[in-house]
Structures are given as structure tokens and as C-alpha cells.
Coordinates of C-alpha atoms and ligand atoms in Angstrom, one line a residue:
Chain A
X1353 CA 29.9 -5.0 15.4
X1354 CA 29.6 -4.2 11.7
X1355 CA 26.0 -4.5 10.6
X1356 CA 25.8 -6.2 7.1
X1357 CA 22.4 -5.6 5.1
X1358 CA 20.5 -9.0 4.8
X1359 CA 22.4 -10.5 7.8
X1360 CA 21.1 -8.2 10.7
X1361 CA 19.8 -11.1 12.5
X1362 CA 23.4 -11.7 13.6
X1363 CA 23.3 -8.3 15.2
X1364 CA 20.3 -8.8 17.5
X1365 CA 21.7 -12.3 18.3
X1366 CA 24.4 -10.6 20.1
X1367 CA 22.0 -8.2 22.0
X1368 CA 19.1 -10.5 22.9
X1369 CA 18.7 -14.1 24.0
X1370 CA 16.1 -16.2 22.3
X1371 CA 13.7 -17.5 25.0
X1372 CA 13.6 -21.1 25.7
X1373 CA 9.8 -21.2 25.3
X1374 CA 10.5 -20.1 21.7
X1375 CA 13.3 -22.7 21.1
X1376 CA 10.8 -25.3 22.6
X1377 CA 7.9 -24.3 20.4
X1378 CA 10.1 -24.5 17.2
X1379 CA 11.2 -27.9 18.3
X1380 CA 7.8 -29.1 18.7
X1381 CA 6.4 -27.6 15.5
X1382 CA 9.3 -29.4 13.5
X1383 CA 8.5 -32.7 15.1
X1384 CA 4.8 -32.5 14.7
X1385 CA 5.2 -31.3 10.9
X1386 CA 7.4 -34.2 10.1
X1387 CA 5.1 -36.7 11.9
X1388 CA 2.1 -35.6 9.9
X1389 CA 3.8 -35.3 6.6
X1390 CA 5.4 -38.8 7.0
X1391 CA 1.9 -40.2 7.8
X1392 CA 0.4 -38.7 4.8
X1393 CA 3.2 -39.9 2.7
X1394 CA 1.8 -43.4 3.0
X1395 CA -1.9 -42.5 2.3
X1396 CA -4.7 -39.7 2.3
X1397 CA -5.9 -39.5 5.9
X1398 CA -8.9 -38.0 7.9
X1399 CA -8.2 -36.1 11.0
X1400 CA -9.6 -39.2 13.0
X1401 CA -7.0 -41.4 11.4
X1402 CA -4.2 -38.9 11.9
X1403 CA -5.2 -38.7 15.5
X1404 CA -5.0 -42.4 16.0
X1405 CA -1.9 -43.0 14.0
X1406 CA 0.1 -39.9 15.7
X1407 CA -1.5 -40.4 19.1
X1408 CA -2.4 -36.7 19.4
X1409 CA -5.6 -35.0 20.4
X1410 CA -7.7 -34.3 17.6
X1411 CA -7.9 -30.6 18.2
X1412 CA -4.2 -30.4 18.0
X1413 CA -4.1 -32.3 14.7
X1414 CA -6.9 -29.9 13.4
X1415 CA -4.5 -27.0 14.3
X1416 CA -1.4 -28.1 12.9
X1417 CA -2.8 -29.9 10.0
X1418 CA -4.9 -26.7 9.0
X1419 CA -1.6 -24.7 9.5
X1420 CA 0.1 -27.1 7.0
X1421 CA -2.7 -26.6 4.5
X1422 CA -2.4 -22.8 4.8
X1423 CA 1.5 -23.0 4.1
X1424 CA 0.9 -25.3 1.0
X1425 CA 2.4 -28.6 2.5
X1426 CA -1.0 -30.5 2.7
X1427 CA -4.4 -30.1 0.8
X1428 CA -7.9 -30.9 1.7
X1429 CA -9.1 -34.3 -0.3
X1430 CA -12.6 -35.7 -0.6
X1431 CA -15.3 -35.5 1.9
X1432 CA -17.2 -38.7 3.3
X1433 CA -20.5 -40.1 2.3
X1434 CA -21.9 -38.3 5.1
X1435 CA -20.5 -34.9 4.2
X1436 CA -18.9 -34.8 7.8
X1437 CA -15.2 -35.5 7.4
X1438 CA -12.5 -34.6 4.8
X1439 CA -9.6 -36.6 4.1
X1440 CA -6.4 -34.8 3.5
X1441 CA -3.3 -35.4 1.3
X1442 CA 0.2 -34.1 0.7
X1443 CA 0.4 -31.3 -1.9
X1444 CA 2.3 -32.6 -4.9
Chain B
X549 CA 15.2 1.0 25.8
X550 CA 14.6 3.3 22.6
X551 CA 16.6 5.1 20.1
X552 CA 16.4 8.9 19.7
X553 CA 13.2 10.9 20.7
X554 CA 11.6 12.6 17.6
X555 CA 9.4 15.7 17.5
X556 CA 6.6 16.3 15.3
X557 CA 3.2 18.3 15.2
X558 CA -0.2 17.7 14.1
X559 CA -3.7 19.4 14.2
X560 CA -5.3 16.2 15.5
X561 CA -4.4 13.0 17.1
X562 CA -6.6 10.1 16.7
X563 CA -6.0 7.3 19.1
X564 CA -7.3 4.0 17.5
X565 CA -7.5 3.3 13.8
X566 CA -10.5 1.2 13.7
X567 CA -13.6 2.3 11.5
X568 CA -14.3 5.1 13.8
X569 CA -11.0 6.4 14.1
X570 CA -10.6 6.0 10.5
X571 CA -13.7 8.0 9.5
X572 CA -12.9 10.7 11.9
X573 CA -9.4 11.1 10.6
X574 CA -10.6 11.3 7.1
X575 CA -13.2 14.0 7.8
X576 CA -10.4 16.0 9.3
X577 CA -7.9 15.5 6.8
X578 CA -10.5 16.3 4.0
X579 CA -11.1 19.7 5.7
X580 CA -7.4 20.5 5.4
X581 CA -6.2 19.4 8.8
X582 CA -3.1 17.3 9.6
X583 CA -4.0 14.1 11.3
X584 CA -2.0 11.4 13.0
X585 CA -3.4 8.0 13.6
X586 CA -1.8 6.0 16.3
X587 CA -3.0 2.5 16.1
X588 CA -1.5 -0.4 18.4
X589 CA -2.2 -3.3 16.2
X590 CA -0.2 -4.0 12.9
X591 CA -3.0 -2.9 10.7
X592 CA -5.6 -0.2 10.8
X593 CA -9.4 -1.3 10.2
X594 CA -10.0 -2.6 13.7
X595 CA -12.5 -5.4 14.1
X596 CA -14.6 -4.4 10.8
X597 CA -12.1 -5.5 8.4
X598 CA -12.1 -9.2 10.1
X599 CA -15.9 -9.5 9.8
X600 CA -17.4 -11.7 7.2
X601 CA -20.4 -9.8 6.0
X602 CA -22.5 -7.0 7.7
X603 CA -26.0 -7.0 9.0
X604 CA -28.5 -6.1 7.9
X605 CA -27.6 -5.7 4.1
X606 CA -25.3 -8.7 4.2
X607 CA -22.7 -6.6 2.3
X608 CA -19.0 -8.0 2.2
X609 CA -17.4 -6.3 4.9
X610 CA -13.8 -6.6 3.3
X611 CA -15.4 -4.9 0.2
X612 CA -16.5 -1.9 2.3
X613 CA -13.5 -1.8 4.7
X614 CA -10.8 -2.1 1.9
X615 CA -11.4 0.9 -0.1
X616 CA -12.0 3.0 3.1
X617 CA -8.8 1.9 4.6
X618 CA -6.7 2.4 1.5
X619 CA -8.2 6.0 1.1
X620 CA -7.3 6.6 4.8
X621 CA -3.5 5.3 4.2
X622 CA -3.2 7.3 0.9
X623 CA -4.7 10.6 2.1
X624 CA -1.8 13.1 2.1
X625 CA -3.2 14.8 5.2
X626 CA -2.7 11.5 7.5
X627 CA 0.0 9.9 9.0
X628 CA -0.6 6.6 10.5
X629 CA 1.6 4.8 13.2
X630 CA 0.9 1.0 13.4
X631 CA 2.3 -1.0 16.3
X632 CA 2.2 2.0 18.4
X633 CA 0.7 3.5 21.5
X634 CA 0.0 6.8 23.1
X635 CA 2.1 6.7 26.4
X636 CA 0.9 9.9 27.9
X637 CA -1.0 13.1 27.1
X638 CA -0.6 16.5 28.9
X639 CA -2.0 19.9 28.2
X640 CA 0.9 22.2 26.9
X641 CA -1.3 25.2 26.6
X642 CA -4.8 26.4 26.5
X643 CA -4.8 25.3 22.7
X644 CA -2.4 22.4 22.6
X645 CA -1.4 19.1 24.0
X646 CA 1.8 17.1 24.2
X647 CA 1.5 13.4 23.3
X648 CA 4.3 10.8 24.1
X649 CA 3.8 8.0 21.4
X650 CA 5.9 4.8 21.7
X651 CA 6.5 2.8 18.2
X652 CA 7.6 -0.6 18.6
X653 CA 9.9 -2.0 16.1
X654 CA 8.3 -4.1 13.3
X655 CA 11.8 -5.2 12.1
X656 CA 11.0 -4.6 8.5
X657 CA 11.5 -1.4 6.5
X658 CA 7.7 -0.7 5.6
X659 CA 8.5 1.3 2.6
X660 CA 10.7 -1.5 1.0
X661 CA 8.5 -4.6 1.7
X662 CA 6.6 -5.7 -1.2
X663 CA 4.4 -8.2 0.7
X664 CA 5.7 -11.1 -1.3
X665 CA 5.4 -13.3 1.8
X666 CA 8.8 -15.2 1.1
X667 CA 9.8 -14.4 4.6
X668 CA 6.7 -16.2 5.6
X669 CA 7.4 -19.2 3.7
X670 CA 10.8 -19.6 4.9
X671 CA 10.0 -18.8 8.5
X672 CA 10.2 -22.3 10.5
X673 CA 8.3 -21.1 13.5
X674 CA 4.6 -21.6 14.0
X675 CA 2.5 -19.9 16.6
X676 CA -1.0 -18.9 17.0
X677 CA -2.5 -16.6 14.5
X678 CA -4.2 -13.8 16.5
X679 CA -6.0 -12.4 13.4
X680 CA -7.9 -15.8 13.1
X681 CA -8.5 -15.8 16.9
X682 CA -6.1 -18.8 17.2
X683 CA -7.9 -21.3 14.9
X684 CA -4.8 -21.9 12.7
X685 CA -1.0 -21.2 12.9
X686 CA 1.0 -18.2 11.5
X687 CA 4.8 -17.8 11.2
X688 CA 6.9 -15.6 13.2
X689 CA 7.8 -13.5 10.2
X690 CA 4.3 -12.7 8.8
X691 CA 1.9 -10.5 7.0
X692 CA -0.9 -9.9 9.6
X693 CA -3.6 -10.9 7.1
X694 CA -4.1 -10.6 3.3
X695 CA -6.3 -7.4 3.3
X696 CA -4.0 -5.7 6.1
X697 CA -3.1 -2.0 5.7
X698 CA -0.2 -1.7 5.5
X699 CA 0.3 -5.0 3.8
X700 CA 3.9 -5.3 5.0
X701 CA 5.6 -8.0 7.0
X702 CA 6.3 -7.9 10.7
X703 CA 8.6 -10.0 12.8
X704 CA 7.1 -11.5 16.2
X705 CA 10.2 -11.0 18.1
X706 CA 9.0 -12.8 21.2
X707 CA 8.8 -16.2 19.0
X708 CA 11.4 -15.6 16.6
X709 CA 14.5 -17.8 17.0
X710 CA 16.8 -15.3 15.2
X711 CA 17.8 -17.9 12.6
X712 CA 18.1 -15.5 9.7
X713 CA 16.0 -17.5 7.2
X714 CA 13.6 -14.7 6.5
X715 CA 16.4 -12.3 5.8
X716 CA 18.3 -14.7 3.5
X717 CA 15.2 -15.0 1.2
X718 CA 13.8 -11.3 1.2
X719 CA 14.3 -10.0 -2.1
X720 CA 14.3 -6.4 -1.1
X721 CA 16.5 -6.6 2.0
X722 CA 14.1 -5.0 4.0
X723 CA 14.0 -7.1 7.0
X724 CA 15.9 -5.1 9.5
X725 CA 16.7 -6.5 13.3
X726 CA 18.8 -3.3 14.1
X727 CA 15.1 -1.5 14.4
X728 CA 14.5 -0.2 18.0
X729 CA 11.6 1.4 19.7
X730 CA 11.1 4.9 19.1
X731 CA 9.6 7.6 21.1
X732 CA 7.9 10.6 19.6
X733 CA 7.0 13.9 21.3
X734 CA 4.2 15.1 19.5
X735 CA 2.4 18.3 19.7
X736 CA -1.5 18.4 18.8
X737 CA -4.3 20.8 19.2
X738 CA -7.1 18.1 19.6
X739 CA -7.2 14.4 20.4
X740 CA -10.0 11.9 19.3
X741 CA -10.2 9.0 21.2
X742 CA -11.5 5.8 19.1
X743 CA -9.9 2.9 20.9
X744 CA -13.0 0.7 20.3
X745 CA -14.2 -2.0 22.6
X746 CA -12.9 -5.4 23.9
X747 CA -14.6 -8.8 23.6
X748 CA -15.9 -10.7 26.7
X749 CA -13.7 -13.3 27.5
X750 CA -16.0 -16.6 27.9
X751 CA -13.4 -18.2 30.1
X752 CA -15.1 -16.2 32.9
X753 CA -18.3 -18.4 32.7
X754 CA -16.7 -21.8 33.5
X755 CA -20.1 -23.5 33.4
X756 CA -20.1 -22.9 29.6
X757 CA -16.9 -25.0 29.3
X758 CA -15.3 -22.7 26.7
X759 CA -11.4 -23.7 26.5
X760 CA -12.3 -27.1 27.9
X761 CA -14.6 -28.4 25.3
X762 CA -13.0 -27.7 21.8
X763 CA -16.1 -27.5 19.9
X764 CA -17.3 -24.3 21.6
X765 CA -16.1 -21.3 19.9
X766 CA -16.8 -17.4 20.1
X767 CA -18.9 -15.4 17.6
X768 CA -15.5 -13.8 16.5
X769 CA -14.0 -17.3 15.7
X770 CA -17.2 -18.0 13.7
X771 CA -17.0 -14.7 12.0
X772 CA -13.5 -15.6 10.8
X773 CA -14.8 -19.1 9.8
X774 CA -17.6 -17.4 7.4
X775 CA -14.9 -14.7 6.0
X776 CA -13.5 -15.0 2.6
X777 CA -10.1 -15.0 4.2
X778 CA -11.1 -18.0 6.6
X779 CA -8.8 -20.3 8.4
X780 CA -10.4 -23.4 6.9
X781 CA -11.7 -24.6 3.7
X782 CA -15.1 -24.5 5.0
X783 CA -16.8 -24.5 8.5
X784 CA -15.3 -27.1 10.6
X785 CA -15.3 -28.0 14.3
X786 CA -12.0 -27.1 15.9
X787 CA -12.1 -30.0 18.2
X788 CA -12.1 -32.8 15.3
X789 CA -12.5 -31.1 12.1
X790 CA -16.2 -32.4 11.5
X791 CA -18.6 -30.3 9.2
X792 CA -21.1 -29.2 11.9
X793 CA -24.8 -29.9 11.3
X794 CA -26.3 -29.0 14.7
X795 CA -25.1 -25.5 15.4
X796 CA -26.3 -23.4 18.6
X797 CA -25.9 -20.0 19.6
X798 CA -25.9 -18.7 23.1
X799 CA -26.8 -15.0 23.1
X800 CA -26.0 -12.5 25.9
X801 CA -22.6 -14.4 26.8
X802 CA -21.2 -11.8 29.2
X803 CA -23.8 -9.3 28.5
X804 CA -26.9 -8.5 30.9
X805 CA -25.2 -10.7 33.4
X806 CA -24.3 -9.2 37.0
X807 CA -22.3 -12.3 37.8
X808 CA -19.7 -11.4 35.4
X809 CA -19.8 -7.6 36.2
X810 CA -21.5 -6.4 32.9
X811 CA -25.2 -5.5 33.4
X812 CA -25.8 -3.8 30.0
X813 CA -26.9 -5.1 26.5
X814 CA -24.2 -5.2 23.8
X815 CA -26.6 -4.0 21.3
X816 CA -24.9 -6.0 18.5
X817 CA -24.9 -9.6 19.5
X818 CA -28.4 -10.5 18.6
X819 CA -28.0 -9.1 15.1
X820 CA -24.6 -10.6 14.3
X821 CA -25.8 -13.9 15.4
X822 CA -28.9 -13.6 13.3
X823 CA -26.4 -12.7 10.3
X824 CA -23.9 -15.5 11.2
X825 CA -27.1 -18.0 11.2
X826 CA -28.2 -16.9 7.9
X827 CA -24.7 -17.2 6.4
X828 CA -24.5 -20.6 7.9
X829 CA -27.7 -21.6 6.2
X830 CA -26.2 -20.6 3.0
X831 CA -22.8 -22.3 3.5
X832 CA -24.2 -25.6 5.0
X833 CA -27.8 -25.9 3.6
X834 CA -28.4 -29.2 5.4
X835 CA -27.3 -27.7 8.9
X836 CA -30.0 -27.0 11.8
X837 CA -29.1 -23.5 13.4
X838 CA -30.8 -22.8 16.9
X839 CA -30.4 -19.3 18.4
X840 CA -31.0 -19.6 22.3
X841 CA -31.9 -16.0 23.5
X842 CA -33.4 -13.9 26.4
X843 CA -34.9 -11.3 24.2
X844 CA -34.2 -10.5 20.5
X845 CA -33.4 -6.8 20.3
X846 CA -33.9 -6.0 16.8
X847 CA -34.2 -2.3 17.2
X848 CA -32.6 -0.8 14.1
X849 CA -33.7 0.1 10.6
X850 CA -34.4 -3.1 8.6
X851 CA -33.4 -5.4 11.9
X852 CA -36.8 -6.7 12.4
X853 CA -37.2 -7.6 8.8
X854 CA -33.8 -9.2 9.0
X855 CA -34.7 -11.3 12.0
X856 CA -37.9 -12.4 10.2
X857 CA -35.8 -13.3 7.2
X858 CA -33.9 -15.6 9.4
X859 CA -36.9 -17.3 10.7
X860 CA -38.2 -17.7 7.0
X861 CA -35.0 -19.4 6.3
X862 CA -35.5 -22.0 8.9
X863 CA -33.3 -20.6 11.8
X864 CA -34.9 -22.0 15.1
X865 CA -35.3 -19.4 17.9
X866 CA -35.5 -20.8 21.3
X867 CA -36.5 -18.3 24.4
X868 CA -33.9 -20.2 26.9
X869 CA -31.4 -19.4 29.3
X870 CA -28.4 -21.7 29.4
X871 CA -27.5 -23.1 32.8
X872 CA -24.7 -25.5 31.8
X873 CA -22.9 -27.1 28.8
X874 CA -21.4 -30.5 29.0
X875 CA -19.7 -32.6 26.4
X876 CA -20.3 -36.1 25.1
X877 CA -17.7 -38.6 24.0
X878 CA -18.3 -37.8 20.5
X879 CA -17.4 -34.2 21.1
X880 CA -21.1 -33.1 20.9
X881 CA -22.4 -30.6 23.5
X882 CA -25.5 -31.0 25.8
X883 CA -27.0 -27.5 26.6
X884 CA -29.1 -27.7 29.7
X885 CA -31.2 -24.5 29.4
X886 CA -34.6 -23.1 31.3
X887 CA -37.4 -23.0 28.7
X888 CA -38.7 -19.5 29.4
X889 CA -41.8 -19.8 27.8
X890 CA -42.7 -23.3 29.2
X891 CA -40.9 -22.4 32.5
X892 CA -39.2 -25.9 32.3
X893 CA -35.7 -27.2 32.2
X894 CA -34.8 -28.9 29.1
X895 CA -31.5 -30.4 27.4
X896 CA -30.6 -30.5 23.7
X897 CA -27.7 -31.9 21.8
X898 CA -25.5 -29.8 19.3
X899 CA -22.1 -30.5 17.5
X900 CA -20.9 -26.8 17.6
X901 CA -21.6 -24.2 20.0
X902 CA -21.0 -20.4 19.3
X903 CA -21.0 -18.1 22.3
X904 CA -22.2 -14.5 21.4
X905 CA -19.6 -12.8 23.4
X906 CA -20.5 -9.2 24.5
X907 CA -18.9 -5.7 24.3
X908 CA -16.8 -4.7 27.1
X909 CA -15.2 -1.0 27.7
X910 CA -11.3 -0.5 26.4
X911 CA -10.2 1.6 29.6
X912 CA -6.9 2.1 27.9
X913 CA -7.3 6.0 27.5
X914 CA -8.1 6.6 31.0
X915 CA -4.5 6.5 32.1
X916 CA -3.1 8.6 29.4
X917 CA -4.2 12.0 30.3
X918 CA -2.1 13.5 33.2
X919 CA -3.8 16.9 33.9
X920 CA -7.4 16.7 33.1
X921 CA -9.2 13.5 34.3
X922 CA -10.8 11.7 31.5
X923 CA -14.1 10.7 33.0
X924 CA -15.6 7.2 32.5
X925 CA -19.4 6.4 32.7
X926 CA -20.5 3.8 35.1
X927 CA -19.9 0.9 33.0
X928 CA -16.3 2.2 32.4
X929 CA -16.8 3.4 28.7
X930 CA -15.6 7.2 28.0
X931 CA -18.1 9.4 29.3
X932 CA -20.1 11.7 27.1
X933 CA -19.9 15.2 29.0
X934 CA -23.1 16.1 27.0
X935 CA -24.8 13.4 25.4
X936 CA -27.6 15.0 23.9
X937 CA -26.4 18.5 22.7
X938 CA -22.9 17.3 22.1
X939 CA -22.3 13.6 22.1
X940 CA -18.6 13.3 21.4
X941 CA -17.6 15.8 24.1
X942 CA -15.5 14.4 26.9
X943 CA -14.8 15.7 30.4
X944 CA -11.7 17.4 28.8
X945 CA -11.9 20.5 26.7
X946 CA -10.3 19.6 23.1
X947 CA -10.6 15.8 23.6
X948 CA -13.4 13.8 21.8
X949 CA -14.6 10.3 21.8
X950 CA -15.8 8.3 18.7
X951 CA -17.4 4.8 17.9
X952 CA -17.7 2.1 20.6
X953 CA -15.0 3.8 22.8
X954 CA -18.2 5.4 24.2
X955 CA -20.4 2.4 24.4
X956 CA -21.6 -0.6 22.3
X957 CA -22.8 0.2 18.9
X958 CA -22.8 -1.2 15.3
X959 CA -20.9 -0.1 12.3
X960 CA -23.2 2.6 11.1
X961 CA -23.7 4.2 14.4
X962 CA -19.8 4.0 14.8
X963 CA -19.4 5.8 11.6
X964 CA -22.2 8.4 12.6
X965 CA -20.3 8.9 15.9
X966 CA -17.1 9.4 14.1
X967 CA -18.8 12.1 11.8
X968 CA -20.1 13.8 15.1
X969 CA -16.6 13.7 16.5
X970 CA -14.7 15.1 13.6
X971 CA -17.5 17.8 13.1
X972 CA -17.0 18.9 16.9
X973 CA -13.1 18.7 16.7
X974 CA -13.3 20.8 13.4
X975 CA -15.3 23.4 14.9
X976 CA -13.2 23.4 18.1
X977 CA -10.0 23.7 16.0
X978 CA -11.8 26.6 13.7
X979 CA -12.6 28.4 16.8
X980 CA -9.2 28.4 18.4
X981 CA -7.0 29.0 15.3
Ligands
LIG65 C1 -18.5 -11.0 16.2 C2 -18.9 -9.6 15.8 C3 -19.7 -9.3 14.4 C4 -20.1 -8.1 14.1 N1 -20.7 -7.8 13.2 C5 -21.3 -6.6 12.7 C6 -22.2 -6.5 11.6 O1 -22.4 -7.4 10.9 N2 -22.6 -5.1 11.3 C7 -22.4 -4.2 12.2 O2 -22.8 -3.1 12.0 N3 -21.5 -4.3 13.2 C8 -20.9 -5.5 13.5 N4 -20.1 -5.7 14.7 C9 -19.7 -4.6 15.5 C10 -18.5 -3.8 14.8 O3 -17.5 -4.6 14.9 C11 -18.3 -2.5 15.5 O4 -19.3 -1.8 15.6 C12 -17.0 -1.6 15.1 O5 -16.0 -2.5 14.9 C13 -16.7 -0.6 15.8 O6 -15.7 0.1 15.5 P1 -14.7 0.8 16.3 O7 -13.7 1.8 15.5 O8 -15.4 1.6 17.3 O9 -13.8 -0.1 17.4 P2 -12.7 -1.1 17.1 O10 -13.3 -1.8 15.6 O11 -12.8 -2.1 18.2 O12 -11.4 -0.5 16.7 C14 -10.6 0.1 17.8 C15 -9.2 0.4 17.1 O13 -8.4 0.9 18.2 C16 -7.3 0.2 18.2 N5 -6.8 0.5 19.8 C17 -7.5 -0.1 20.9 N6 -7.0 0.5 22.0 C18 -5.9 1.3 21.5 C19 -4.7 2.1 22.1 N7 -4.6 2.0 23.3 N8 -3.9 2.8 21.2 C20 -4.1 2.8 20.0 N9 -5.0 1.9 19.4 C21 -5.8 1.3 20.0 C22 -7.6 -1.2 18.3 O14 -6.6 -2.1 17.8 C23 -8.6 -1.1 16.9 O15 -8.0 -1.0 15.7 C24 -19.6 -7.0 15.0 C25 -18.9 -7.1 16.2 C26 -18.6 -8.5 16.5 C27 -17.7 -8.6 17.7
LIG66 S1 14.6 -15.1 12.0 FE1 12.9 -15.1 13.1 S2 11.3 -14.5 11.8 FE2 13.0 -14.8 10.6 S3 12.7 -16.9 9.7 FE3 14.0 -17.1 11.6 S4 12.6 -17.4 13.2 FE4 11.3 -16.6 11.4
LIG67 S1 10.0 -8.5 4.4 FE1 10.8 -9.2 2.4 S2 10.3 -11.3 1.9 FE2 8.9 -10.5 3.7 S3 7.1 -9.9 2.5 FE3 8.4 -7.9 2.7 S4 9.7 -8.1 0.7 FE4 8.7 -10.1 1.0

């Protein structure tokens, strides 16, 4: 096939199958990202509040939430009176 | 599957681009020799480039590594292959070797990538970031880390869904999915092994609960949390995002322990734990930090003073051997330990536990040599054929060893070892040229 610069992914698509695990991982991230961003749309939340709202293990909330902070979707808000837990908010 | 085989020749092949390999390559190149560094990772710099600060001076690790790494990258006498591995080395003549090197595709044309990260922003895939020791995610199109050298994007093809989003946004059109594995046949006169060390995997001690209890991390994960390019905004427990205030260190995790097959001392864990404890006291002034140890081995220059400094800052040292770690409902951890001084069993509660994991040998280089047998020592590090008179000589004439490939050591000793190794290689080359 003719290879067009800027569209070379099409070339590899012909030659290589994307694994089911990679497709499942993408689907899961899209779902979790949406649920976290939707939850934060309503109000700023702590990890504990997100854990309860999303019914997701707290360590997974930490991992995904911190990744969303890293990529600029979410930002860290205020810390509680005990200096123990931060709240998180959407990055405007 | 790979494209055409390419030929090249160099005076020296350095396997591993950590601080030891980089230093050895610089010394050789500064003496007029042509050097090839083969690094299996996407960046040179080894573990040092990922550290926070260094003991016993508390200098910023990145501030020392970055200029060094940039000197290595820019040196006209040094060629660097990242994402590459040596497949085999065989003796071609009395004065030369032939090395077969495999370069895996990065799917990015390095020279054209500006490191703008637009591909990273556009990529929809999130996977664990290995350079942050899995504390946070990264994209399938990614710059390994901000001070990586080269600071060039790469595509993680195993996790890429070939959606094309990265390619669409790349301003220089340098993403190239047509790249294939390349094989090089390289003629070299001498070889330096600088493949470094592996970290002990704490999953091998199930009674510590690493992996099951999410608020137990390794010292390398803490190193990342303390670094300026940290995964979180501050130090947090990965189990629930709490700022910890009772932190415990478990020294000798996987070292001096016959039950995991490693009887030797890792030499660096006491000191890096004392360093991290001091940094934690600075970052979290209200926190209690306790170090559980069997013996503190502060043998180097300035080390005992550094240990005293930690005690003076309020770090709590307990001579105790950890038996078992269990978790409470709130994610806190109970450490059951033998108080060695009092000879009693005690328990104490902490909200974050750091396992000071030990140094294990990297045996990659053993399988590379076809003709001469590369000897390993009884602990599987590269054997020093003449440790007193010629410490970097291996069992193969013309092959030298540098840094932690030969045994556990800290950065200054790795640099000294690299100096010895390059000096011996230079003298070997001069004798044979
Ligand atoms: C948590 C922690 C904290 C530390 N803190 C300090 C400190 O404060 N002060 C201090 O002095 N020391 C510290 N150290 C020790 C320091 O990291 C080592 O002394 C140093 O990294 C050794 O450098 P090296 O080049 O020998 O090995 P490495 O850093 O391991 O580098 C080896 C390189 O070789 C590459 N490689 C491996 N196998 C192959 C292969 N088959 N082909 C090609 N390339 C390969 C690797 O990818 C890597 O880039 C610390 C270590 C740890 C784990
Ligand atoms: S083609 Fe692959 S690397 Fe590029 S954006 Fe899509 S998933 Fe990410
Ligand atoms: S590959 Fe393209 S988009 Fe990605 S960092 Fe390089 S120049 Fe930027």
C-alpha cells in the first residue's frame, strides 16, 4: 500500500492486529475518566468521596485521578483541617 | 522480523548507559576513541536520573545527572543506541569482537521530534508509567520522563490501538509506524559491561504484604515521590491519597536474607533510607519517621555524620527485625517485629511503609558472549578476574566491567569504577593499536 506521511498508522493497521487487552484497557480508561470528570462536575471531592460515589477501590481512584491531574483535566484543591486529605476539582 | 542488517565499527562498545556506562564512554571518547553505547531503555541515565537527592551531600540528583547526560549525548565521539540490546558478542580476531545489536522501533523519527508532547496529550490510552514505578499512568505515545535523554517521544506499541490521533497532531510529522526492528553487525576492539543492577522484588516476601496492602511501597517509589518530577503534588499514600504522618522503613528487604537467596549486604539501602527519612522530615515536618534496621552500615566518607544528622533531626531508629506486616481497616499497617536490644516481640502502627529493597545482579551479559565464558562471581555479579590489581578486568581478555554490574555500590563508587574500567580499556586499546 502507498504510505502517506502523517497517516502511517494505517500501514501498521494492515500488518498488525491490536490486542484485545489493549482495546479493553482503552475502553476501561474512557469509562473511568468520564465517571471521575462527571462526578467532579457537580462539586469538588476528596478521594474518599469519589471512592464512595464511583464504588471503586480507593487505590484505583488515586491512580486514575492522579493521571488526570498529570494530563491537566483535574487539579488539586484544598487540604482538610487535619492536613491529611486533599480535595480535587476540574481544571477550568 | 527486521529490516536490513547494517554494519559499523567502533573502538569500544559500552553495554548499559547508566552513570557507570556513561562515565566510561566519556573517558574513552575524551581520549579520542569512538564509542557506541547500547542502552536497552528509552533514555540513558540509568537509575540515577530518577533519584531525588543523593546521600550524603543531599545534592539534587537531576542537577548532577542532566549536564553529564547531555555531555555524553553531545560528544562527537559517542554514538548512542537507546531501546536497543546486544544479542551476541563473538571474538573475530585477537584484537576485535563482532557484536550483533538489535534496535527496536521507537516509531518516532528522533531527529525530527521536538518533544512538544502534543502526541501525548492526544493519545487516548492510559497505562502504568514505568518511570514513576506505576504510581501514576502515562500515555501509549509518550516522552519517557521530562529530563530523559534523548527527550524524544516513543510509541508503546503493545498498548497502542493504532487510532492515529498522535500522528494527526504531530507538528513535524515525525511519528512513523513503518519503522521496523534493525539489526546491526558491529566491529569493536573492546567491550565494557555496565549493565547495572536489578532491584529486589518484594512480592518474594509475602509476609510483608507488598502488592496486597496498597500503603506499602518500595524505596524506589518513595524516591520518585521525593523527586522534583514526582507523580503526585506531595507525598501521598497510594492506597487512599492520604498525606502520611507515621512512616516506617524496613531495611534489608531482600538483602542479607538466605530465605530469598541473597546473603549479601546491598551497601546502599541504609544510606538511601536515611537520606529519604531526612527529605521526608523536610517535606512533612509533622511526620514521624521510624527506621527498622538490623545494623546501620554507614561506612563511607561522611556517612556516619549523615546518620547522626538524621538522628538529630528526630528520625527514630529501632533495632528490630520485621516478622510480619498486617493491615487495619483504615489502611494503616501493623508491624510485628523482634526488638533486638530487648529481645521481645513488639507491634507498632504506621500509615505508610517503605521497603528498602536490595540490589540484585543483572545477569543479562552472561548469555552474550559466545566464545569466551564470561565468569560470574558466587552472587552472580560479573566476576572481577583480578580484583586487587586490575578491578575492572573480567574473565575475557578485552572485556571490562564498570559500576554495579560488578556488585552493589553507590554513585561515587560507580563513577570510580567506571574511571578504572575506561583507564584499563584505554591502556588495552593503546597496547593493541
Ligand atoms: C532507591 C535508591 C536510592 C539510591 N540513592 C542513592 C544516593 O542517594 N546516592 C548514591 O550514591 N547512590 C544511590 N543509589 C545507588 C545508585 O542508584 C547506583 O549506585 C547507580 O545507579 C549505579 O549506576 P550503574 O550505572 O552501575 O547502574 P544502573 O543505574 O542500574 O544503570 C545500568 C544501565 O544499564 C542498562 N541496561 C541493563 N541491562 C542492559 C542490557 N542488557 N543491554 C543494554 N542496557 C542495559 C539499564 O537500562 C541502565 O540504564 C540509590 C539506589 C536506589 C535503588
Ligand atoms: S496511534 Fe497509538 S500511540 Fe498514537 S494516539 Fe493512537 S493509541 Fe496513542
Ligand atoms: S512525536 Fe511529534 S507530537 Fe510527539 S513530541 Fe515529538 S514532535 Fe511532538
